Short mmCIF file of C-alpha atoms and ligand atoms in Angstrom, two decimals:
data_model
loop_
_atom_site.label_atom_id
_atom_site.label_comp_id
_atom_site.label_asym_id
_atom_site.label_seq_id
_atom_site.Cartn_x
_atom_site.Cartn_y
_atom_site.Cartn_z
CA MET A 10 -30.28 -17.76 14.06
CA ALA A 11 -26.61 -18.65 15.10
CA THR A 12 -25.55 -21.29 16.32
CA ALA A 13 -22.95 -22.13 19.26
CA THR A 14 -20.66 -23.41 16.91
CA ALA A 15 -21.30 -20.68 13.98
CA PRO A 16 -18.80 -18.34 13.54
CA VAL A 17 -19.97 -14.91 15.07
CA LYS A 18 -20.46 -12.32 12.86
CA PRO A 19 -18.77 -9.38 13.73
CA ALA A 20 -21.26 -6.62 14.96
CA ARG A 21 -21.37 -2.96 12.52
CA PRO A 22 -18.55 -0.14 14.36
CA GLN A 23 -19.52 2.78 15.97
CA ILE A 24 -18.03 5.58 14.09
CA HIS A 25 -16.68 8.09 16.21
CA GLN A 26 -14.25 10.29 13.92
CA THR A 27 -15.33 12.42 10.89
CA GLN A 28 -13.87 15.83 11.14
CA LEU A 29 -10.41 17.19 10.42
CA PHE A 30 -7.95 16.32 12.80
CA ILE A 31 -5.63 19.59 13.02
CA GLY A 32 -3.27 20.39 16.00
CA GLY A 33 -4.51 18.17 17.82
CA GLN A 34 -7.86 19.24 17.70
CA TRP A 35 -11.01 17.69 15.60
CA VAL A 36 -12.30 20.58 13.13
CA PRO A 37 -14.84 20.79 10.60
CA ALA A 38 -13.24 21.79 7.20
CA MET A 39 -13.09 25.45 7.15
CA SER A 40 -16.01 25.48 4.04
CA GLY A 41 -18.39 23.17 5.75
CA LYS A 42 -18.16 20.51 2.97
CA THR A 43 -18.43 17.15 3.89
CA PHE A 44 -18.43 14.01 1.30
CA ASP A 45 -20.22 10.81 1.55
CA THR A 46 -18.09 7.72 2.35
CA ILE A 47 -20.04 4.58 1.24
CA ASN A 48 -20.21 0.71 1.82
CA PRO A 49 -19.05 -1.03 -1.03
CA ALA A 50 -20.80 -3.76 -0.59
CA THR A 51 -24.48 -2.35 -0.24
CA GLU A 52 -23.62 1.22 -1.88
CA GLU A 53 -25.03 2.54 1.41
CA VAL A 54 -23.42 5.74 2.77
CA ILE A 55 -21.98 5.28 5.75
CA ALA A 56 -21.19 8.78 7.07
CA GLN A 57 -20.51 12.18 6.23
CA VAL A 58 -16.64 13.11 6.32
CA ALA A 59 -15.25 16.73 6.41
CA GLU A 60 -14.02 17.63 3.28
CA GLY A 61 -10.72 19.05 3.80
CA ASP A 62 -9.39 21.62 0.59
CA ALA A 63 -6.17 24.32 0.83
CA ALA A 64 -7.51 26.41 3.25
CA ASP A 65 -7.49 23.27 5.85
CA VAL A 66 -4.28 21.78 4.39
CA ASP A 67 -2.62 25.47 5.31
CA ALA A 68 -3.90 24.61 8.67
CA ALA A 69 -2.42 21.03 9.20
CA VAL A 70 0.91 22.90 8.04
CA HIS A 71 1.03 25.57 10.35
CA ALA A 72 0.27 23.01 12.83
CA ALA A 73 2.78 20.31 11.80
CA ARG A 74 5.66 23.23 11.14
CA GLN A 75 5.23 24.61 14.60
CA ALA A 76 5.32 21.09 15.91
CA PHE A 77 8.77 20.78 13.83
CA ASP A 78 10.31 23.39 14.71
CA GLU A 79 9.22 24.02 18.16
CA GLY A 80 7.91 21.31 19.14
CA PRO A 81 8.96 18.26 21.43
CA TRP A 82 8.61 15.54 18.76
CA PRO A 83 11.96 15.56 17.27
CA ARG A 84 13.80 16.87 20.34
CA MET A 85 12.55 14.39 23.07
CA ASP A 86 14.55 11.65 23.92
CA ALA A 87 14.60 9.35 21.18
CA ARG A 88 13.77 6.63 23.40
CA GLU A 89 10.46 8.16 24.58
CA ARG A 90 9.53 8.38 21.11
CA GLY A 91 9.81 5.07 20.63
CA ARG A 92 8.03 4.08 24.03
CA ILE A 93 4.88 6.58 22.73
CA MET A 94 5.07 4.90 19.10
CA PHE A 95 4.85 1.03 21.16
CA ARG A 96 2.17 2.65 23.14
CA LEU A 97 0.27 3.58 19.96
CA ALA A 98 0.56 0.02 18.76
CA ASP A 99 -0.97 -1.58 22.17
CA LEU A 100 -3.88 0.58 21.52
CA ILE A 101 -4.43 -0.65 18.11
CA GLU A 102 -4.43 -4.03 18.72
CA ALA A 103 -6.76 -3.57 21.95
CA GLU A 104 -9.32 -2.44 19.61
CA ILE A 105 -9.05 -4.90 16.71
CA GLY A 106 -11.93 -6.04 16.18
CA GLU A 107 -14.02 -2.73 16.21
CA LEU A 108 -10.79 -0.64 13.77
CA ALA A 109 -11.27 -4.32 11.44
CA ALA A 110 -15.11 -4.47 11.36
CA LEU A 111 -14.44 -0.31 10.31
CA GLU A 112 -11.63 -1.15 7.89
CA ALA A 113 -14.21 -3.95 6.22
CA LEU A 114 -17.46 -1.18 6.50
CA ASP A 115 -15.61 1.60 4.26
CA ASN A 116 -13.21 -0.60 2.13
CA GLY A 117 -15.04 -3.65 1.15
CA LYS A 118 -12.10 -6.24 2.49
CA PRO A 119 -13.47 -9.34 4.26
CA VAL A 120 -13.09 -8.51 8.11
CA SER A 121 -11.14 -11.47 8.52
CA ASP A 122 -8.37 -10.35 6.41
CA ALA A 123 -8.20 -7.44 8.23
CA ARG A 124 -8.26 -8.60 11.57
CA THR A 125 -5.50 -11.26 10.56
CA GLY A 126 -3.86 -9.89 7.95
CA ASP A 127 -3.66 -5.73 7.53
CA ILE A 128 -3.90 -4.42 10.97
CA PRO A 129 -1.38 -7.42 12.37
CA PHE A 130 1.10 -6.48 9.36
CA ALA A 131 0.41 -2.48 10.76
CA LEU A 132 1.44 -3.55 14.26
CA ASP A 133 4.61 -5.24 13.13
CA THR A 134 5.29 -1.84 11.00
CA LEU A 135 4.68 0.62 14.51
CA ARG A 136 6.73 -1.26 16.47
CA TYR A 137 9.38 -2.78 13.82
CA TYR A 138 10.17 1.53 13.56
CA ALA A 139 9.58 2.52 17.19
CA GLY A 140 12.39 0.05 17.93
CA TRP A 141 14.77 2.40 15.27
CA ALA A 142 13.92 4.98 17.42
CA ASP A 143 16.68 5.13 19.08
CA LYS A 144 19.21 3.70 16.58
CA ILE A 145 19.46 6.23 13.99
CA HIS A 146 23.25 7.67 14.38
CA GLY A 147 25.34 8.82 12.04
CA GLN A 148 29.01 7.85 10.99
CA THR A 149 32.62 9.31 11.87
CA ILE A 150 34.69 9.42 9.01
CA PRO A 151 38.26 9.55 8.49
CA ILE A 152 39.05 12.89 6.08
CA ASN A 153 42.29 13.82 4.72
CA GLY A 154 44.12 16.51 6.83
CA ASN A 155 43.87 17.45 10.69
CA TYR A 156 40.02 17.02 11.35
CA PHE A 157 37.20 15.61 12.91
CA CYS A 158 34.38 14.66 10.53
CA TYR A 159 31.24 13.14 11.27
CA THR A 160 27.55 13.08 10.04
CA ARG A 161 24.22 13.53 12.02
CA ARG A 162 21.22 11.80 10.57
CA GLU A 163 18.41 14.31 10.95
CA PRO A 164 14.44 14.60 10.44
CA VAL A 165 13.72 15.78 7.10
CA GLY A 166 11.02 18.04 8.54
CA VAL A 167 7.07 18.37 7.88
CA ALA A 168 6.16 15.10 5.65
CA GLY A 169 3.17 15.52 3.17
CA GLN A 170 1.34 11.76 2.93
CA VAL A 171 -0.90 10.42 0.67
CA ILE A 172 -2.17 7.16 0.62
CA PRO A 173 -4.78 5.25 -1.14
CA TRP A 174 -7.64 2.85 -0.30
CA ASN A 175 -6.45 -0.36 -0.62
CA PHE A 176 -4.77 -1.01 2.42
CA PRO A 177 -5.72 2.16 4.36
CA ILE A 178 -4.55 0.65 8.23
CA SER A 179 -1.19 -0.88 6.81
CA MET A 180 -0.56 2.44 4.53
CA VAL A 181 -0.76 4.55 7.72
CA SER A 182 1.77 2.38 9.52
CA TRP A 183 3.84 2.33 6.67
CA LYS A 184 3.75 5.91 6.14
CA TRP A 185 3.90 7.28 9.98
CA GLY A 186 6.08 4.29 11.17
CA PRO A 187 9.32 5.76 9.51
CA ALA A 188 8.44 9.74 10.18
CA LEU A 189 7.77 9.20 13.77
CA ALA A 190 10.48 7.08 14.44
CA ALA A 191 12.32 9.74 12.44
CA GLY A 192 11.02 13.18 14.54
CA CYS A 193 9.63 14.44 11.72
CA THR A 194 5.93 15.68 11.22
CA ILE A 195 2.52 14.70 9.48
CA VAL A 196 0.04 15.95 7.51
CA MET A 197 -1.94 12.80 5.79
CA LYS A 198 -4.34 13.05 3.00
CA PRO A 199 -5.81 9.62 3.33
CA ALA A 200 -8.06 8.31 0.16
CA GLU A 201 -11.42 9.89 -0.43
CA GLN A 202 -12.70 6.44 -0.53
CA THR A 203 -11.73 4.95 2.51
CA PRO A 204 -11.16 7.97 5.61
CA LEU A 205 -12.56 6.28 8.47
CA THR A 206 -10.15 4.01 10.18
CA CYS A 207 -7.29 6.67 9.87
CA LEU A 208 -8.95 9.54 11.81
CA ARG A 209 -9.82 6.58 14.32
CA LEU A 210 -5.74 6.01 14.33
CA ALA A 211 -5.00 9.80 14.66
CA ARG A 212 -7.34 10.06 17.89
CA LEU A 213 -5.49 6.74 18.94
CA ALA A 214 -1.80 8.20 18.34
CA GLN A 215 -3.21 10.99 20.52
CA LYS A 216 -4.00 9.07 23.44
CA ALA A 217 -0.95 7.30 23.35
CA GLY A 218 1.25 10.82 23.91
CA VAL A 219 1.89 11.79 19.98
CA PRO A 220 1.70 15.84 21.26
CA ASP A 221 -0.26 17.87 19.34
CA GLY A 222 0.69 18.92 15.39
CA VAL A 223 2.89 16.11 15.07
CA ILE A 224 0.13 13.98 13.07
CA ASN A 225 -2.20 16.29 11.26
CA VAL A 226 -4.93 14.11 9.13
CA VAL A 227 -7.02 16.04 6.56
CA PRO A 228 -9.39 13.94 4.41
CA GLY A 229 -11.00 15.43 0.90
CA PHE A 230 -10.38 14.84 -2.61
CA GLY A 231 -7.00 14.61 -4.73
CA PRO A 232 -6.91 17.75 -6.73
CA THR A 233 -7.89 19.98 -3.44
CA ALA A 234 -6.38 18.60 -0.75
CA GLY A 235 -3.87 16.40 -2.42
CA ALA A 236 -3.05 18.76 -4.13
CA ALA A 237 -2.52 21.73 -1.61
CA ILE A 238 0.20 19.35 0.44
CA VAL A 239 2.33 18.88 -2.66
CA LYS A 240 2.52 22.37 -3.28
CA HIS A 241 2.61 23.91 0.10
CA PRO A 242 5.94 25.37 0.68
CA GLY A 243 6.23 24.51 4.58
CA ILE A 244 6.22 20.97 3.48
CA ASP A 245 9.49 19.26 3.11
CA LYS A 246 9.28 15.81 1.60
CA VAL A 247 5.62 13.83 0.05
CA ALA A 248 5.32 10.27 0.52
CA PHE A 249 2.87 9.20 -1.85
CA THR A 250 1.23 5.69 -3.36
CA GLY A 251 -0.94 5.35 -5.66
CA SER A 252 -1.32 5.39 -9.45
CA GLY A 253 1.06 6.65 -11.86
CA GLU A 254 -0.71 9.11 -13.69
CA THR A 255 -1.46 11.10 -10.27
CA ALA A 256 2.50 10.59 -9.41
CA GLN A 257 3.71 12.42 -12.41
CA ILE A 258 1.22 15.60 -12.01
CA ILE A 259 2.50 15.35 -7.92
CA MET A 260 5.83 15.66 -9.73
CA ARG A 261 5.28 18.35 -11.87
CA GLN A 262 4.14 20.23 -9.00
CA ALA A 263 6.33 19.37 -6.77
CA ALA A 264 9.36 20.64 -9.14
CA ASP A 265 8.79 24.25 -8.22
CA GLN A 266 10.39 23.80 -5.01
CA LEU A 267 12.46 20.84 -5.57
CA LYS A 268 10.37 19.01 -3.18
CA ARG A 269 11.37 15.11 -1.72
CA LEU A 270 9.63 12.31 -3.58
CA THR A 271 8.95 9.01 -2.69
CA PHE A 272 6.68 6.94 -4.88
CA GLU A 273 4.93 3.57 -4.30
CA LEU A 274 3.05 2.95 -7.66
CA GLY A 275 1.66 0.12 -9.57
CA GLY A 276 2.76 -2.82 -11.04
CA LYS A 277 1.77 -5.71 -13.40
CA SER A 278 3.75 -8.32 -11.56
CA PRO A 279 5.14 -11.63 -13.39
CA ASN A 280 4.35 -14.74 -11.53
CA ILE A 281 6.37 -17.48 -13.24
CA VAL A 282 5.57 -21.20 -12.86
CA PHE A 283 7.97 -23.54 -14.18
CA ALA A 284 7.20 -27.21 -14.73
CA ASP A 285 9.75 -28.79 -11.98
CA ALA A 286 7.62 -26.80 -9.50
CA ASP A 287 5.57 -27.71 -6.76
CA LEU A 288 2.48 -27.56 -8.82
CA ASP A 289 0.26 -27.46 -5.65
CA ALA A 290 2.58 -24.67 -4.05
CA ALA A 291 2.19 -22.81 -7.36
CA ALA A 292 -1.51 -22.79 -7.64
CA VAL A 293 -2.13 -21.70 -4.29
CA GLY A 294 0.36 -19.03 -5.11
CA ALA A 295 -1.18 -18.41 -8.37
CA HIS A 296 -4.26 -17.82 -6.55
CA VAL A 297 -2.94 -15.62 -4.20
CA GLY A 298 -1.07 -13.67 -5.62
CA ILE A 299 -3.74 -12.65 -8.27
CA TYR A 300 -7.16 -12.14 -5.99
CA LEU A 301 -5.97 -11.00 -2.79
CA ASN A 302 -7.30 -7.78 -1.42
CA GLN A 303 -9.94 -8.38 -4.25
CA GLY A 304 -6.85 -8.27 -6.67
CA GLN A 305 -6.14 -4.39 -5.54
CA CYS A 306 -2.95 -5.35 -5.06
CA CYS A 307 -0.05 -2.85 -6.23
CA CYS A 308 2.01 -6.25 -6.02
CA ALA A 309 -0.63 -8.54 -7.97
CA GLY A 310 1.13 -11.27 -9.93
CA SER A 311 -1.62 -10.12 -12.53
CA ARG A 312 0.92 -12.01 -15.26
CA LEU A 313 0.93 -15.90 -14.49
CA PHE A 314 3.49 -17.46 -16.89
CA VAL A 315 3.21 -21.42 -17.10
CA GLU A 316 5.63 -23.57 -19.05
CA ASP A 317 4.25 -25.15 -22.03
CA LYS A 318 4.43 -28.48 -20.77
CA ILE A 319 2.48 -27.92 -17.45
CA HIS A 320 -0.11 -25.27 -19.11
CA GLY A 321 -2.93 -27.18 -19.17
CA GLN A 322 -3.03 -29.14 -16.18
CA PHE A 323 -2.11 -26.14 -14.47
CA VAL A 324 -4.66 -23.48 -16.09
CA GLU A 325 -7.19 -26.61 -15.09
CA ARG A 326 -6.42 -25.92 -11.52
CA VAL A 327 -5.91 -22.39 -11.25
CA VAL A 328 -9.48 -22.00 -13.01
CA GLU A 329 -11.11 -24.74 -10.83
CA MET A 330 -9.78 -22.63 -7.26
CA SER A 331 -11.13 -19.43 -8.93
CA ARG A 332 -14.76 -20.90 -9.11
CA LYS A 333 -14.74 -21.97 -5.53
CA ARG A 334 -13.75 -18.74 -4.32
CA LYS A 335 -16.36 -17.14 -2.07
CA VAL A 336 -17.31 -13.90 -3.14
CA GLY A 337 -20.10 -11.82 -1.15
CA ASP A 338 -20.31 -9.84 2.30
CA PRO A 339 -17.07 -8.57 3.99
CA PHE A 340 -18.59 -9.12 7.18
CA ASP A 341 -19.81 -12.82 6.98
CA PRO A 342 -16.34 -14.96 8.44
CA ALA A 343 -16.18 -17.42 5.16
CA THR A 344 -16.10 -15.02 2.35
CA GLU A 345 -12.89 -14.81 0.70
CA GLN A 346 -13.39 -12.30 -1.68
CA GLY A 347 -15.60 -8.60 -0.84
CA PRO A 348 -16.43 -6.03 -3.58
CA GLN A 349 -13.99 -3.74 -5.20
CA VAL A 350 -13.44 -0.49 -3.81
CA ASP A 351 -16.06 1.85 -5.31
CA LYS A 352 -17.78 2.17 -8.88
CA ALA A 353 -15.07 3.91 -10.43
CA GLN A 354 -12.89 0.37 -9.65
CA PHE A 355 -15.72 -1.66 -10.67
CA ASP A 356 -16.08 -0.13 -14.02
CA LYS A 357 -12.44 -0.08 -14.67
CA ILE A 358 -12.20 -3.57 -13.94
CA MET A 359 -15.26 -4.40 -16.06
CA GLY A 360 -13.59 -2.64 -19.12
CA TYR A 361 -10.64 -4.62 -18.72
CA ILE A 362 -12.91 -7.91 -18.70
CA GLU A 363 -14.57 -6.64 -22.44
CA SER A 364 -11.01 -5.62 -23.75
CA GLY A 365 -9.96 -9.10 -23.06
CA LYS A 366 -12.63 -10.63 -24.50
CA ARG A 367 -12.60 -8.05 -27.75
CA GLU A 368 -8.85 -8.26 -28.02
CA GLY A 369 -9.30 -12.28 -27.92
CA ALA A 370 -8.52 -13.86 -25.33
CA THR A 371 -10.27 -16.72 -23.89
CA CYS A 372 -12.29 -15.80 -20.56
CA ALA A 373 -11.36 -19.18 -18.62
CA THR A 374 -14.26 -18.44 -16.20
CA GLY A 375 -15.57 -15.53 -14.29
CA GLY A 376 -15.97 -12.25 -16.26
CA LYS A 377 -19.26 -11.38 -14.80
CA ARG A 378 -20.51 -8.81 -11.74
CA VAL A 379 -21.89 -10.95 -8.84
CA GLY A 380 -25.23 -9.88 -7.48
CA ASP A 381 -27.12 -6.65 -8.43
CA ARG A 382 -25.90 -4.23 -5.12
CA GLY A 383 -22.19 -3.43 -4.73
CA PHE A 384 -19.31 -3.65 -6.26
CA PHE A 385 -18.43 -7.35 -6.41
CA ILE A 386 -16.96 -9.33 -9.27
CA GLU A 387 -16.60 -12.83 -10.28
CA PRO A 388 -12.59 -13.85 -9.86
CA THR A 389 -11.98 -14.40 -13.74
CA VAL A 390 -8.83 -16.37 -15.26
CA PHE A 391 -8.26 -15.28 -18.92
CA THR A 392 -6.12 -17.87 -21.06
CA ASN A 393 -5.10 -17.48 -24.29
CA VAL A 394 -3.89 -14.23 -23.86
CA LYS A 395 -0.60 -12.32 -25.82
CA ASP A 396 1.45 -10.23 -24.69
CA GLU A 397 0.49 -7.21 -26.41
CA MET A 398 -3.18 -7.06 -25.19
CA ALA A 399 -4.32 -4.50 -23.18
CA ILE A 400 -5.12 -7.32 -20.27
CA ALA A 401 -1.59 -8.00 -20.26
CA ARG A 402 0.08 -4.79 -20.12
CA GLU A 403 -1.93 -2.61 -18.25
CA GLU A 404 -2.85 -2.60 -14.13
CA ILE A 405 -6.36 -3.89 -13.80
CA PHE A 406 -6.09 -3.52 -10.33
CA GLY A 407 -8.76 -6.26 -9.79
CA PRO A 408 -9.68 -10.24 -9.22
CA VAL A 409 -8.93 -10.64 -13.40
CA LEU A 410 -5.54 -12.94 -14.01
CA SER A 411 -3.86 -13.30 -17.85
CA VAL A 412 -2.69 -16.63 -18.22
CA LEU A 413 0.74 -16.61 -20.84
CA LYS A 414 2.82 -19.23 -22.15
CA PHE A 415 6.56 -19.95 -22.13
CA SER A 416 9.01 -22.80 -23.14
CA ASP A 417 12.37 -21.32 -23.09
CA MET A 418 14.20 -19.18 -20.57
CA ASP A 419 15.70 -15.98 -22.51
CA GLU A 420 12.40 -15.66 -23.85
CA LEU A 421 10.77 -15.61 -20.74
CA ILE A 422 13.48 -13.20 -18.64
CA ARG A 423 12.53 -10.55 -21.86
CA ARG A 424 8.98 -10.81 -21.87
CA ALA A 425 8.09 -10.77 -17.80
CA ASN A 426 10.40 -7.79 -18.19
CA ALA A 427 9.02 -6.36 -21.37
CA THR A 428 6.80 -3.85 -19.07
CA ASN A 429 7.24 -0.16 -17.31
CA PHE A 430 6.84 -1.52 -14.11
CA GLY A 431 8.98 -3.22 -12.07
CA LEU A 432 7.28 -3.51 -8.50
CA ALA A 433 7.06 -7.35 -8.12
CA ALA A 434 7.53 -11.04 -9.33
CA GLY A 435 7.08 -14.64 -8.67
CA VAL A 436 9.00 -17.71 -9.41
CA TRP A 437 8.05 -21.58 -8.60
CA THR A 438 10.78 -23.93 -9.42
CA ARG A 439 12.42 -26.86 -7.29
CA ASP A 440 16.07 -25.75 -9.02
CA VAL A 441 17.92 -23.65 -6.71
CA ALA A 442 20.41 -22.32 -9.37
CA ARG A 443 17.29 -21.43 -11.49
CA ALA A 444 15.31 -19.54 -8.79
CA HIS A 445 18.41 -17.30 -8.17
CA GLU A 446 18.89 -16.84 -11.99
CA VAL A 447 15.35 -15.90 -12.86
CA ALA A 448 15.69 -13.86 -8.91
CA LYS A 449 18.84 -11.92 -10.61
CA ARG A 450 17.59 -11.00 -13.92
CA LEU A 451 13.87 -10.07 -13.33
CA ARG A 452 13.87 -5.88 -12.86
CA ALA A 453 11.97 -5.81 -10.21
CA GLY A 454 12.10 -4.64 -6.40
CA THR A 455 10.76 -7.69 -5.18
CA VAL A 456 10.76 -11.16 -6.08
CA TRP A 457 9.26 -14.01 -4.06
CA VAL A 458 10.63 -17.59 -4.50
CA ASN A 459 8.06 -20.38 -4.07
CA CYS A 460 6.38 -18.03 -2.49
CA TYR A 461 4.04 -15.10 -2.99
CA ASP A 462 2.69 -11.98 -1.22
CA VAL A 463 4.87 -12.36 2.08
CA PHE A 464 5.73 -8.83 3.39
CA ASP A 465 7.99 -7.99 6.45
CA ALA A 466 8.46 -4.64 8.10
CA ALA A 467 11.66 -5.45 8.41
CA ALA A 468 11.85 -6.24 4.50
CA PRO A 469 12.17 -3.04 2.29
CA PHE A 470 9.52 -2.44 -0.72
CA GLY A 471 9.21 -0.53 -3.84
CA GLY A 472 9.77 -0.03 -7.42
CA PHE A 473 12.13 -0.54 -10.22
CA LYS A 474 10.89 1.41 -13.56
CA GLN A 475 7.66 3.31 -13.02
CA SER A 476 6.58 1.32 -10.61
CA GLY A 477 8.16 3.96 -8.00
CA PHE A 478 11.37 5.17 -6.26
CA GLY A 479 12.57 4.96 -2.78
CA ARG A 480 11.83 2.11 -0.68
CA GLU A 481 9.07 1.59 2.55
CA LEU A 482 9.93 -0.55 5.06
CA GLY A 483 13.24 -1.75 6.36
CA GLU A 484 15.94 0.47 7.82
CA ARG A 485 15.79 1.96 3.46
CA GLY A 486 12.44 2.74 4.76
CA LEU A 487 13.80 5.89 7.15
CA ASP A 488 16.25 6.82 4.50
CA PRO A 489 13.48 9.09 2.81
CA TYR A 490 12.58 10.78 6.00
CA LEU A 491 16.57 11.69 6.99
CA GLU A 492 18.66 14.61 6.58
CA THR A 493 22.58 13.67 6.25
CA LYS A 494 24.34 16.57 7.59
CA THR A 495 28.51 16.33 7.49
CA VAL A 496 30.03 17.99 10.62
CA THR A 497 33.81 18.90 9.46
CA VAL A 498 36.01 20.57 12.64
CA SER A 499 39.24 21.23 12.27
CA LEU A 500 41.54 20.04 15.25
CA LYS A 501 44.46 22.17 14.55
P1 NAI B 6 -5.06 7.80 -7.08
O1 NAI B 6 -3.62 7.34 -7.72
O2 NAI B 6 -5.65 8.78 -8.09
O3 NAI B 6 -5.50 8.22 -6.15
C1 NAI B 6 -4.34 7.51 -4.55
C2 NAI B 6 -4.19 9.13 -3.67
O4 NAI B 6 -3.66 9.97 -4.24
C3 NAI B 6 -6.06 9.39 -3.18
O5 NAI B 6 -5.81 9.91 -1.91
C4 NAI B 6 -5.90 10.79 -4.07
O6 NAI B 6 -7.30 11.26 -3.12
C5 NAI B 6 -4.78 11.32 -4.21
N1 NAI B 6 -4.53 12.18 -5.14
C6 NAI B 6 -5.67 12.16 -6.25
N2 NAI B 6 -4.99 13.31 -7.18
C7 NAI B 6 -4.13 13.70 -6.37
C8 NAI B 6 -3.64 14.75 -6.75
N3 NAI B 6 -3.76 15.53 -8.35
N4 NAI B 6 -2.82 15.49 -6.26
C9 NAI B 6 -2.09 14.62 -4.72
N5 NAI B 6 -3.02 13.75 -4.46
C10 NAI B 6 -3.78 13.15 -5.17
O7 NAI B 6 -5.48 6.71 -7.57
P2 NAI B 6 -6.91 6.09 -7.44
O8 NAI B 6 -7.59 6.65 -8.67
O9 NAI B 6 -7.70 5.57 -6.40
O10 NAI B 6 -6.99 4.73 -8.83
C11 NAI B 6 -6.59 4.50 -9.84
C12 NAI B 6 -5.75 3.32 -10.37
O11 NAI B 6 -4.03 3.70 -9.61
C13 NAI B 6 -5.96 2.02 -9.65
O12 NAI B 6 -7.17 0.96 -10.63
C14 NAI B 6 -4.68 1.05 -9.57
O13 NAI B 6 -4.31 1.07 -10.63
C15 NAI B 6 -3.47 2.57 -9.15
N6 NAI B 6 -3.47 2.91 -7.63
C16 NAI B 6 -2.46 1.94 -6.94
C17 NAI B 6 -2.51 1.88 -6.09
C18 NAI B 6 -0.99 0.82 -5.14
O14 NAI B 6 -1.11 0.59 -3.88
N7 NAI B 6 0.00 1.33 -5.90
C19 NAI B 6 -3.00 1.88 -4.91
C20 NAI B 6 -4.74 2.80 -5.69
C21 NAI B 6 -4.91 2.72 -6.73
MG1 MG B 7 -7.63 8.78 -8.99
#
């Protein structure tokens, strides 16, 4: 029995929405099919969700097309668009406890993480872009001759948005925020592992006053519903977050229509600790950098480069903290790490752990499944890792850290950049000049100095190289949802 002082375990949330949301209506899939969404902590089925495919996507695109071509959303006073978006954020905030529990149930992340991290960030993002709605404007340009030339920033049209399962609510806000502010309409496919909170947010958007057809949500699988979004001629632009393999398929399929694309893909981010760093802070940064969200972060600091002078003592700290990390029930307020999202991710991670051992790295801690039900994995640290090992090159997307040793700056930069990825990086040092030098020389979209995983709705995020193209968040995050029109008027 809970005592008066013990933190209260949140109640299991109600499941309200499991159907498709098309043109403001909740409808079953035309095929009548459903799929199970499961609780990764228990492997039990949470709910059956309508399984959309090409026919449902077609209906959703028609609704979005009509809402864009004839509806009020792109035409209304931009301040009113902003007000509706602020209202959506307020409605989400009013349900934060319930939404956090639903996110934890579907995804497996600790409910406290969802409540204090994911959802507040989603609120910030929606409010940040709500503020942009009435500040999107063009320029006047002094061109040669007797002309008046100006640009208009117009919405790109219907946006197809395909998102992954690692941060379901945040991903919705990253995608809806700039699209709605710009005046676009939306067909979204949430990940098949985590459809529930996205559907709940669609309900709240309608309640906030987003007109019917502006936001449509079609849960389903990638090769069916996802591919139908990519191929549909009624969609002007596709925004995708997920794996590089899927991005390649999307790029090929979008080529026929030269569809606009933005991609936010994976990483193998270096987190670099120099001997002069504040080692207490760096150890926390190394820990959070790899383990946040069960290691299921595109920007995970999965290659920990440690200067040789401090390697032994620093690794000891990192291993010690890993051993103490609390893995367990996402609904227990003391839990720091929940299960991986599904069996496929669990198997992929365990496969990498085996490959690390096989290739001769030292498993300093972890390496095993936790319990026999649910997809829990021990926080795992590999030392004696060589740059060419799979665990040092490929995205594991789990709680598995590879520690590498370095001694020389030029060698460090070369090795840190020797990857096809370029999403993020961390550097820990007290030397200001060195911090800026490393920040400049790393080929990555984000560099954190003496911190890690510091996100803000106002700061652009995205990848160099095969980590993607285009930026999300900040002013740059609006660009993919806007066309620039040049109007030239003769004054002769
Ligand atoms: P995925 O890229 O296959 O799935 C992401 C989304 O794309 C889901 O909504 C999925 O249904 C959809 N999708 C899949 N195939 C599609 C297609 N042909 N056309 C359109 N949409 C499609 O990623 P998955 O399989 O869930 O995870 C595999 C690996 O990808 C992970 O282990 C991780 O390494 C990486 N990943 C990276 C993420 C990131 O934040 N950058 C997020 C999720 C996964
Ligand atoms: Mg996949």
